[in-house]
Every structure is written in C-alpha cells, then in structure tokens.
Short mmCIF file of C-alpha atoms and ligand atoms in Angstrom, two decimals:
data_model
loop_
_atom_site.label_atom_id
_atom_site.label_comp_id
_atom_site.label_asym_id
_atom_site.label_seq_id
_atom_site.Cartn_x
_atom_site.Cartn_y
_atom_site.Cartn_z
CA MET A 1163 0.00 0.00 0.00
CA LYS A 1164 1.59 3.28 -1.09
CA HIS A 1165 -0.40 5.73 1.07
CA PRO A 1166 -2.29 3.70 3.67
CA PHE A 1167 -3.78 6.73 5.41
CA SER A 1168 -5.23 10.10 4.44
CA ARG A 1169 -2.34 12.46 3.63
CA GLN A 1170 -4.19 15.45 5.05
CA LEU A 1171 -4.78 13.60 8.30
CA GLU A 1172 -1.12 12.60 8.61
CA GLU A 1173 -0.15 16.29 8.49
CA ILE A 1174 -2.37 17.25 11.41
CA PRO A 1175 -0.83 17.01 14.90
CA PRO A 1176 -2.88 15.58 17.80
CA SER A 1177 -4.54 18.14 20.09
CA GLY A 1178 -1.94 19.96 22.20
CA ILE A 1179 -4.44 20.34 25.05
CA ARG A 1180 -4.86 16.59 25.28
CA ALA A 1181 -1.10 16.08 25.16
CA PHE A 1182 -0.74 17.95 28.45
CA PHE A 1183 -3.80 16.32 29.98
CA ASP A 1184 -2.34 12.92 29.12
CA LEU A 1185 0.86 13.87 30.99
CA VAL A 1186 -1.27 14.45 34.09
CA LEU A 1187 -3.08 11.13 33.73
CA GLU A 1188 0.08 9.16 33.02
CA SER A 1189 1.94 10.55 36.04
CA ASN A 1190 -0.87 9.34 38.32
CA ASP A 1191 0.32 11.71 41.06
CA PRO A 1192 -2.50 13.01 43.32
CA ASP A 1193 -0.43 16.10 44.15
CA ILE A 1194 -0.65 17.43 40.59
CA ILE A 1195 -3.05 20.32 40.02
CA SER A 1196 -4.42 20.59 36.52
CA LEU A 1197 -5.41 23.96 35.10
CA GLY A 1198 -5.25 22.24 31.74
CA VAL A 1199 -8.57 21.03 30.45
CA GLY A 1200 -11.42 23.51 29.89
CA GLU A 1201 -14.18 21.87 31.82
CA PRO A 1202 -16.57 23.25 34.48
CA ASP A 1203 -15.78 21.90 37.96
CA PHE A 1204 -19.47 21.89 38.93
CA ASP A 1205 -21.69 18.83 38.90
CA THR A 1206 -24.47 18.98 36.32
CA PRO A 1207 -27.45 20.57 38.13
CA TRP A 1208 -29.50 17.71 39.53
CA PRO A 1209 -32.88 18.56 37.88
CA ILE A 1210 -31.14 18.13 34.51
CA CYS A 1211 -29.80 14.69 35.49
CA GLU A 1212 -33.21 13.75 36.88
CA GLU A 1213 -34.85 14.49 33.53
CA ALA A 1214 -32.27 12.27 31.79
CA ILE A 1215 -32.98 9.47 34.29
CA ARG A 1216 -36.74 9.94 33.92
CA SER A 1217 -36.49 9.62 30.13
CA ILE A 1218 -34.63 6.31 30.52
CA GLU A 1219 -37.17 5.08 33.07
CA ASN A 1220 -39.88 5.91 30.55
CA GLY A 1221 -38.14 3.81 27.92
CA LEU A 1222 -37.17 6.78 25.72
CA THR A 1223 -33.93 5.23 24.54
CA ALA A 1224 -34.39 4.92 20.76
CA TYR A 1225 -33.00 7.18 18.00
CA SER A 1226 -34.63 10.59 17.88
CA SER A 1227 -35.46 12.34 14.63
CA ASN A 1228 -32.15 12.96 12.82
CA GLN A 1229 -32.52 16.69 13.24
CA GLY A 1230 -33.15 16.36 16.98
CA LEU A 1231 -36.28 16.15 19.17
CA PHE A 1232 -38.77 18.70 17.91
CA GLU A 1233 -39.53 19.68 21.52
CA LEU A 1234 -35.87 20.57 22.03
CA ARG A 1235 -35.63 22.53 18.79
CA LYS A 1236 -38.77 24.44 19.75
CA LYS A 1237 -37.36 25.24 23.18
CA ILE A 1238 -34.04 26.39 21.66
CA ALA A 1239 -35.90 28.66 19.21
CA GLU A 1240 -38.10 30.13 21.97
CA THR A 1241 -35.11 30.72 24.27
CA LEU A 1242 -33.01 32.43 21.60
CA GLU A 1243 -35.87 34.53 20.23
CA LYS A 1244 -36.45 35.93 23.72
CA LYS A 1245 -32.81 37.00 23.96
CA HIS A 1246 -32.02 38.12 20.41
CA ALA A 1247 -33.42 40.02 17.47
CA CYS A 1248 -34.00 36.87 15.45
CA GLN A 1249 -36.83 34.66 14.26
CA LEU A 1250 -36.11 30.96 14.09
CA ASN A 1251 -38.14 28.17 12.58
CA PRO A 1252 -37.47 24.97 14.58
CA LYS A 1253 -38.26 22.93 11.46
CA THR A 1254 -35.71 24.56 9.18
CA ASN A 1255 -33.21 26.67 11.12
CA ILE A 1256 -32.02 24.33 13.89
CA LEU A 1257 -30.02 21.12 13.94
CA VAL A 1258 -29.26 19.34 17.23
CA THR A 1259 -25.66 18.04 17.23
CA SER A 1260 -23.39 15.95 19.43
CA GLY A 1261 -21.83 19.01 21.01
CA VAL A 1262 -20.45 22.10 19.29
CA SER A 1263 -17.59 19.81 18.21
CA GLU A 1264 -19.85 17.99 15.77
CA GLY A 1265 -21.38 21.29 14.66
CA LEU A 1266 -17.91 22.57 13.74
CA ASP A 1267 -17.05 19.42 11.83
CA LEU A 1268 -20.36 19.57 9.95
CA ILE A 1269 -20.16 23.22 9.02
CA PHE A 1270 -16.65 23.00 7.63
CA ARG A 1271 -17.71 19.96 5.57
CA VAL A 1272 -20.75 21.84 4.29
CA LEU A 1273 -18.78 24.91 3.21
CA ILE A 1274 -15.22 24.04 2.26
CA ASN A 1275 -13.85 22.97 -1.10
CA PRO A 1276 -10.10 22.24 -1.40
CA GLY A 1277 -8.20 25.52 -1.72
CA ASP A 1278 -10.86 27.66 -0.02
CA GLU A 1279 -9.46 30.07 2.54
CA VAL A 1280 -10.93 30.41 6.01
CA VAL A 1281 -9.93 33.36 8.17
CA VAL A 1282 -9.15 32.22 11.71
CA PRO A 1283 -8.24 34.81 14.35
CA THR A 1284 -5.69 33.23 16.69
CA PRO A 1285 -5.17 32.20 19.41
CA CYS A 1286 -8.31 30.08 19.07
CA TYR A 1287 -9.80 26.71 19.97
CA VAL A 1288 -7.56 23.93 18.68
CA CYS A 1289 -9.95 22.09 16.39
CA TYR A 1290 -10.73 24.85 13.89
CA ALA A 1291 -7.45 24.69 11.97
CA ALA A 1292 -7.29 20.89 12.10
CA LEU A 1293 -10.79 20.40 10.70
CA ILE A 1294 -10.30 23.01 7.95
CA ARG A 1295 -7.00 21.42 6.84
CA LEU A 1296 -8.52 17.95 6.86
CA LEU A 1297 -10.80 19.13 4.06
CA GLY A 1298 -7.97 20.68 2.03
CA GLY A 1299 -8.98 24.18 3.11
CA LYS A 1300 -6.39 26.84 3.84
CA VAL A 1301 -6.23 28.41 7.29
CA VAL A 1302 -5.46 32.13 7.16
CA GLU A 1303 -4.49 33.19 10.65
CA VAL A 1304 -5.03 36.68 12.01
CA ASP A 1305 -2.71 37.11 14.98
CA THR A 1306 -4.62 39.10 17.62
CA SER A 1307 -1.79 39.28 20.17
CA SER A 1308 -0.77 42.82 19.16
CA THR A 1309 -4.32 44.14 19.84
CA GLN A 1310 -4.73 42.67 23.34
CA PHE A 1311 -6.47 39.69 21.67
CA GLN A 1312 -9.24 41.92 20.33
CA VAL A 1313 -10.49 40.73 16.95
CA THR A 1314 -10.91 43.72 14.65
CA ALA A 1315 -12.69 44.11 11.32
CA ASP A 1316 -9.62 45.90 9.92
CA ALA A 1317 -7.32 42.95 10.72
CA ILE A 1318 -9.74 40.50 9.10
CA GLN A 1319 -10.19 42.76 6.09
CA SER A 1320 -6.41 42.87 5.55
CA VAL A 1321 -6.21 39.11 4.82
CA ILE A 1322 -9.29 38.74 2.62
CA THR A 1323 -8.57 37.50 -0.90
CA PRO A 1324 -10.80 36.27 -3.76
CA LYS A 1325 -10.38 32.77 -2.28
CA THR A 1326 -11.74 33.70 1.17
CA LYS A 1327 -14.83 31.63 1.85
CA ALA A 1328 -15.54 32.08 5.53
CA ILE A 1329 -14.50 33.64 8.82
CA ILE A 1330 -14.75 31.90 12.15
CA LEU A 1331 -15.26 33.86 15.36
CA CYS A 1332 -15.34 32.76 18.97
CA SER A 1333 -16.50 35.18 21.65
CA PRO A 1334 -15.94 34.83 24.59
CA ASN A 1335 -12.72 33.32 23.38
CA ASN A 1336 -10.92 30.15 24.28
CA PRO A 1337 -8.02 30.52 25.28
CA THR A 1338 -7.93 34.26 26.12
CA GLY A 1339 -11.35 34.92 27.72
CA THR A 1340 -11.62 38.16 25.70
CA GLU A 1341 -14.78 39.16 23.83
CA ILE A 1342 -15.55 40.92 20.57
CA THR A 1343 -17.22 44.28 21.23
CA LYS A 1344 -20.65 45.01 19.76
CA LEU A 1345 -19.15 47.90 17.79
CA GLU A 1346 -16.45 45.71 16.24
CA MET A 1347 -18.96 42.95 15.51
CA ALA A 1348 -21.12 45.49 13.65
CA LYS A 1349 -18.10 46.38 11.48
CA ILE A 1350 -17.36 42.70 10.84
CA VAL A 1351 -21.00 42.17 9.87
CA GLU A 1352 -20.79 45.07 7.37
CA MET A 1353 -17.71 43.49 5.82
CA ILE A 1354 -19.34 40.07 5.58
CA LYS A 1355 -22.31 41.66 3.86
CA SER A 1356 -20.18 43.60 1.39
CA LYS A 1357 -17.90 40.64 0.53
CA ASN A 1358 -20.68 38.03 0.75
CA LEU A 1359 -18.73 35.66 3.01
CA TRP A 1360 -19.87 33.00 5.45
CA CYS A 1361 -19.45 33.83 9.12
CA ILE A 1362 -19.31 30.97 11.62
CA SER A 1363 -19.75 32.05 15.22
CA ASP A 1364 -18.79 29.62 17.98
CA GLU A 1365 -20.83 30.97 20.89
CA ILE A 1366 -20.27 28.14 23.36
CA TYR A 1367 -19.15 30.54 26.11
CA THR A 1368 -21.85 33.22 25.71
CA ALA A 1369 -23.56 32.19 28.95
CA LEU A 1370 -20.25 32.82 30.73
CA SER A 1371 -19.80 36.52 30.16
CA TYR A 1372 -19.14 38.55 33.29
CA ASP A 1373 -18.87 42.25 32.65
CA THR A 1374 -21.03 43.18 29.65
CA PRO A 1375 -23.82 41.39 27.75
CA PRO A 1376 -22.16 39.04 25.26
CA VAL A 1377 -22.29 39.76 21.57
CA SER A 1378 -24.04 37.26 19.29
CA LEU A 1379 -24.40 37.06 15.54
CA LEU A 1380 -28.07 36.32 16.22
CA ASP A 1381 -28.41 40.06 16.92
CA PHE A 1382 -27.53 40.83 13.30
CA PRO A 1383 -30.47 39.57 11.22
CA GLU A 1384 -29.29 41.61 8.22
CA ILE A 1385 -26.79 38.85 7.38
CA LYS A 1386 -28.81 35.90 8.63
CA SER A 1387 -28.45 33.98 5.38
CA ASN A 1388 -24.64 34.23 5.81
CA TRP A 1389 -24.26 33.33 9.49
CA ILE A 1390 -23.96 30.02 11.24
CA VAL A 1391 -24.21 30.09 15.03
CA LEU A 1392 -22.99 27.14 17.09
CA ASN A 1393 -23.81 26.73 20.74
CA GLY A 1394 -24.36 23.96 23.26
CA PHE A 1395 -24.83 22.83 26.81
CA SER A 1396 -21.31 21.67 27.81
CA LYS A 1397 -20.01 24.82 29.46
CA ALA A 1398 -23.11 26.79 30.49
CA TYR A 1399 -24.74 23.85 32.30
CA ALA A 1400 -21.67 21.75 33.21
CA MET A 1401 -22.80 19.03 30.77
CA THR A 1402 -19.60 18.22 28.87
CA GLY A 1403 -20.18 14.46 28.98
CA PHE A 1404 -23.75 14.67 27.67
CA ARG A 1405 -22.47 15.68 24.22
CA VAL A 1406 -25.25 17.93 23.02
CA GLY A 1407 -25.24 21.20 21.12
CA TYR A 1408 -26.94 22.89 18.19
CA MET A 1409 -26.43 24.72 14.92
CA ILE A 1410 -28.56 27.72 13.93
CA ALA A 1411 -28.47 28.73 10.28
CA ASP A 1412 -30.39 29.31 7.10
CA GLU A 1413 -32.40 26.36 5.76
CA SER A 1414 -29.91 25.95 2.87
CA VAL A 1415 -27.12 25.27 5.40
CA ILE A 1416 -29.14 23.19 7.87
CA SER A 1417 -30.44 20.86 5.14
CA ARG A 1418 -26.87 20.16 3.97
CA ALA A 1419 -25.47 19.72 7.48
CA LEU A 1420 -28.37 17.37 8.21
CA LYS A 1421 -27.43 15.24 5.21
CA ILE A 1422 -23.93 14.60 6.66
CA HIS A 1423 -25.28 14.23 10.22
CA GLN A 1424 -27.81 11.59 9.00
CA TYR A 1425 -25.04 9.50 7.51
CA ALA A 1426 -22.34 10.07 10.12
CA ALA A 1427 -24.15 10.39 13.45
CA LEU A 1428 -27.87 9.58 12.95
CA CYS A 1429 -28.80 11.81 15.88
CA ALA A 1430 -27.42 13.33 19.08
CA PRO A 1431 -27.83 11.02 22.13
CA ILE A 1432 -31.54 11.07 22.98
CA THR A 1433 -31.03 10.97 26.77
CA SER A 1434 -28.89 14.09 26.46
CA GLN A 1435 -31.55 15.78 24.37
CA TYR A 1436 -34.10 15.29 27.16
CA ALA A 1437 -31.52 16.63 29.62
CA ALA A 1438 -30.99 19.65 27.33
CA ILE A 1439 -34.73 20.45 27.37
CA ALA A 1440 -34.56 20.42 31.18
CA ALA A 1441 -31.47 22.66 31.08
CA LEU A 1442 -33.32 25.29 29.06
CA LYS A 1443 -36.13 25.22 31.63
CA GLN A 1444 -33.73 25.91 34.53
CA ASN A 1445 -34.04 29.10 36.45
CA LYS A 1446 -31.36 31.62 35.41
CA LYS A 1447 -30.18 31.43 39.05
CA VAL A 1448 -28.41 28.14 38.28
CA ILE A 1449 -26.10 29.76 35.72
CA ASN A 1450 -25.75 32.95 37.77
CA GLN A 1451 -24.44 31.00 40.78
CA MET A 1452 -21.81 29.22 38.71
CA ASN A 1453 -20.83 32.50 37.05
CA ALA A 1454 -20.45 34.29 40.38
CA SER A 1455 -18.01 31.61 41.44
CA TYR A 1456 -16.05 31.81 38.14
CA LEU A 1457 -15.88 35.58 38.49
CA GLU A 1458 -14.37 35.33 41.98
CA ARG A 1459 -11.74 32.94 40.63
CA ARG A 1460 -11.07 35.10 37.58
CA ASN A 1461 -10.37 38.11 39.80
CA LEU A 1462 -8.01 36.03 41.92
CA CYS A 1463 -6.06 34.75 38.89
CA VAL A 1464 -5.76 38.14 37.23
CA SER A 1465 -4.44 39.83 40.36
CA ARG A 1466 -2.01 36.99 41.16
CA PHE A 1467 -0.59 36.79 37.62
CA ARG A 1468 -0.15 40.57 37.51
CA ALA A 1469 1.60 40.43 40.89
CA MET A 1470 4.02 37.90 39.33
CA GLY A 1471 4.84 40.52 36.71
CA PHE A 1472 2.91 38.91 33.85
CA GLU A 1473 0.78 40.93 31.47
CA LEU A 1474 -2.66 39.66 30.61
CA PRO A 1475 -5.88 41.21 29.35
CA THR A 1476 -8.70 40.89 31.89
CA PRO A 1477 -10.77 37.96 30.64
CA THR A 1478 -14.40 39.08 30.48
CA GLY A 1479 -15.83 35.65 29.69
CA ALA A 1480 -15.26 31.87 29.58
CA PHE A 1481 -13.01 30.46 32.35
CA TYR A 1482 -9.48 30.97 31.09
CA CYS A 1483 -6.68 33.43 31.61
CA PHE A 1484 -3.82 33.82 29.25
CA PRO A 1485 -0.78 35.47 30.82
CA ASN A 1486 2.24 36.43 28.75
CA ILE A 1487 5.19 34.52 30.23
CA SER A 1488 7.78 35.55 27.61
CA THR A 1489 9.59 37.80 30.14
CA THR A 1490 10.84 34.63 31.87
CA GLY A 1491 13.09 33.85 28.89
CA LEU A 1492 11.40 30.46 28.39
CA ASN A 1493 9.13 29.71 25.49
CA ASP A 1494 5.59 28.59 26.36
CA THR A 1495 6.25 24.85 25.95
CA GLU A 1496 9.46 25.02 28.03
CA PHE A 1497 7.61 27.00 30.70
CA ALA A 1498 4.66 24.58 30.84
CA LEU A 1499 6.90 21.50 30.93
CA ALA A 1500 9.22 22.83 33.64
CA LEU A 1501 6.26 24.05 35.72
CA PHE A 1502 4.68 20.62 35.48
CA GLN A 1503 7.87 18.68 36.24
CA GLN A 1504 9.16 20.90 39.05
CA PHE A 1505 6.03 22.35 40.66
CA LYS A 1506 3.29 19.89 39.62
CA VAL A 1507 0.93 22.35 37.94
CA ALA A 1508 -0.40 21.52 34.47
CA VAL A 1509 -1.21 24.42 32.12
CA VAL A 1510 -1.42 24.53 28.32
CA PRO A 1511 1.33 26.19 26.21
CA GLY A 1512 -0.23 29.07 24.26
CA SER A 1513 1.34 28.12 20.94
CA VAL A 1514 -1.03 25.13 20.60
CA PHE A 1515 -3.77 27.70 19.97
CA GLY A 1516 -2.05 29.15 16.89
CA ALA A 1517 0.60 31.74 16.16
CA GLY A 1518 -1.15 34.44 18.22
CA GLY A 1519 -0.78 32.32 21.34
CA SER A 1520 2.96 31.83 21.50
CA GLY A 1521 4.73 33.18 24.59
CA HIS A 1522 1.61 32.64 26.72
CA ILE A 1523 0.09 29.89 28.84
CA ARG A 1524 -3.59 29.03 29.18
CA CYS A 1525 -4.81 28.45 32.71
CA CYS A 1526 -8.35 27.20 33.22
CA TYR A 1527 -9.65 28.56 36.52
CA ALA A 1528 -12.68 26.25 36.66
CA THR A 1529 -10.98 24.37 39.43
CA GLY A 1530 -11.73 24.33 43.21
CA LEU A 1531 -10.79 27.61 44.92
CA ASN A 1532 -8.32 26.03 47.37
CA GLN A 1533 -6.61 24.08 44.62
CA LEU A 1534 -6.49 27.19 42.47
CA ILE A 1535 -4.87 29.19 45.29
CA THR A 1536 -2.26 26.45 45.75
CA ALA A 1537 -1.63 26.28 41.99
CA LEU A 1538 -1.11 30.06 41.82
CA GLU A 1539 1.28 29.91 44.80
CA ARG A 1540 3.25 27.17 43.07
CA ILE A 1541 3.42 29.18 39.82
CA ALA A 1542 4.66 32.22 41.81
CA SER A 1543 7.35 30.02 43.45
CA PHE A 1544 8.35 28.69 40.04
CA VAL A 1545 8.72 32.24 38.69
CA THR A 1546 10.80 33.27 41.74
CA HIS A 1547 12.94 30.18 41.21
CA LEU A 1548 13.46 31.16 37.56
CA ASN A 1549 14.45 34.71 38.56
CA THR A 1550 16.90 33.57 41.23
CA PRO A 1551 20.52 33.84 39.98
CA LYS A 1552 22.01 30.34 39.80
N1 PLP B 2034 -15.74 25.41 20.99
C1 PLP B 2034 -14.91 25.91 21.92
C2 PLP B 2034 -14.42 27.30 21.78
C3 PLP B 2034 -14.50 25.11 23.00
O1 PLP B 2034 -13.67 25.62 23.92
C4 PLP B 2034 -14.97 23.78 23.09
C5 PLP B 2034 -14.52 22.90 24.19
O2 PLP B 2034 -13.64 23.18 24.95
C6 PLP B 2034 -15.84 23.31 22.10
C7 PLP B 2034 -16.21 24.15 21.06
C8 PLP B 2034 -16.40 21.90 22.15
O3 PLP B 2034 -17.61 21.93 22.86
P1 PLP B 2034 -18.59 20.69 22.98
O4 PLP B 2034 -18.37 20.06 24.31
O5 PLP B 2034 -19.97 21.29 22.87
O6 PLP B 2034 -18.31 19.78 21.85
#
C-alpha cells in the first residue's frame, strides 16, 4: 500500500491540550493540580440529570429524529428569540448536534472545497485549523496578540482575498477569555455583507460573560443567510459528557449539514436531548451562581498573575486566563513542561492555539478555589525560582 492513510490527516498534529492532559493522567500523582482542560468543575445541576434518568425510566432510549427532538428545537428557538433580534423556525433553522464539536465538523464539511481560505483569528480553539485542513482548506491566521487579543474588522479585512470563503469567530474566546465588542462585531458584519462571506460564530461561552452582555451574531439579522451560530450545553450547564449542542443557520445550510449528520451520526444522544430540554427550563439562578463563582476565581487569577509581573488582558468571559510569560526567557512549551515537572501544575502552552498564542500559557480557573490558590502559589514560586541567579 503506497499511502495507507489520508495524507491530510497525517499532516495534522494531535490536540496539544490533550497532550498535556495525558501527561497528568500518566503521572498518576495526586499532588498534581491541573489547570489544563477547559471543563466546568461543577456537577451537572441535579434537575437536569433527573430528567435524563426519567427519560430512561420511561423507555425513551431509541433514536430521535435525525434533526433532533422537535420539543428541544422548539425550546431552543423560543429561548433564543427571547434573547435576540431573530426569528427561528425549529423545522428549518435548527439542527441538534453531538456538542459544538460535531457542529464545527459539519459546518466545515458543508462549506469548504479544497483551496478555499478560512480566516481564523488566533489564538483560538484547537480544532478549527485541524478540521479546515482535513478538508484541504487553507487556514489564514489573524494574529490578535498585538491588539490585546481583540479581533478587529480591519485585521480581518487585511487578509481577505478572492479565495476567502468564511470567517470563524469565537467570543468569549478560548483561550484568552476576551470578547468581541458590539461595535467591532457590527463592522465585521458590514464586511461580511459587502464581501458576501460565510461567518461561523462559535458561541459556546456566551452564557459565561461577566462584565457586559455578550455579543451574538443572532443580533444581526441583516446577514442571517450568511451566518452560522454554534452553541451547546457543555459549558453553560456543566454538561460536557452529555455531548449535546446545536447549529442555527439558514435552511440551505441546515439541510446540507443534516445530510452529513444523518449518515455520520444519525442523531445526538436522545437521553442528552431530554436533559438539554430540562437545562433550558432551569431558572437563570443556576447559571448565575456558577458564574459568580467563576468571576471570583477570575479576579483572583488576574491579580495573582499581575503580581508575578505577567501581562494579561482581563478575561471578560469563559473560564481561562492567558498570561504572557515571555519575560521569563522560556518559550511557552518550556515554561509549561518545567512548571509541570518541578512544581506539579499543568497548564497549556499558548502556541497550541495558533501563532497568536505563543509566549503565553492558558490556565483554566474552573478548578476548586483552594486548589487554584495552591496552583497560583506554586506558579509564583516557580517564577521566583526562575528569577533567582544560579
Ligand atoms: N468550541 C470551543 C471554543 C471550546 O472551547 C470547546 C470545548 O472546549 C468546544 C467548542 C467543544 O464543545 P462541545 O463540548 O460542545 O463539543
């Protein structure tokens, strides 16, 4: 066999986040504190679990409709219409997916032909570039590190070519916790309209926005035939293992995504879909309590990292901070490895999130307060150790 495996796949490295998480698992040392994986540290609120259990007790364990339970799609439409200036038809504008991860995979497969360019502001979530390249698409990075990780319409505009097919945005952002302002989003929307591009918006962290109301493409109906909004239940409701999310888009997009989803996934797990309906019925208090706790931890991290002499923009959403550690003289991978080996704290090197992330580390603060305090003390000791003349 000359080429036993897909050439495009062979060129894609495994996820850098997982690489560090695997180090933690392999070492099997209970003293290690992981600020590595981006996962809420809360249990899924019990009423949501109860609804999942009830559905199993009632024998609701078959496939659902490919597109997702109509009751769930209706509830998603109602919830979003209350929050945003949009009108959604649950029959044609919504597809229930196995997490935002599947939504991303589907949308790139729907849109990309080999050679198409996709603009990706970096640092960004690790799967975007990998999935685009797998399809023969070209990733055009916009490095946001020189603008305090603010995505700007001007920076995007500067890389647009006749081959540009789509732009992907993520606000609040993983790994920086920064958000796109409403003003900047309006400029981006104008550009998308004038150039007739697709705009994919990964809004998985919109429920975790602390200082200002989060921006959503759903608030810009003037380009609704060009936008695709992806969201889900993993982060907002601490439901990462349920694997359920959704895609909102024009009927022309949903019908094509559904075609792939029918062949490749059949449907999202039905138990999780019942749990998702219960999640959308939860009192807002549930999310507010989790957010209040994240906010306390964010403030702690920001002040401690600044006290260590590291620059970082104040994260206004998600549960990450992204300090610049380049003043230590180590690159981000060296820093993360030495910190792990010598002080038993796992963080993710910023360069795994694209060119804009190099020289930084991502720390997920969705970890117990006491553990977080200990981890920050250990990082401070590591930095003192680095600064001590040998
Ligand atoms: N998008 C972003 C920006 C993420 O950070 C993550 C997970 O960390 C995902 C998508 C995947 O989410 P899901 O659990 O819904 O597949």
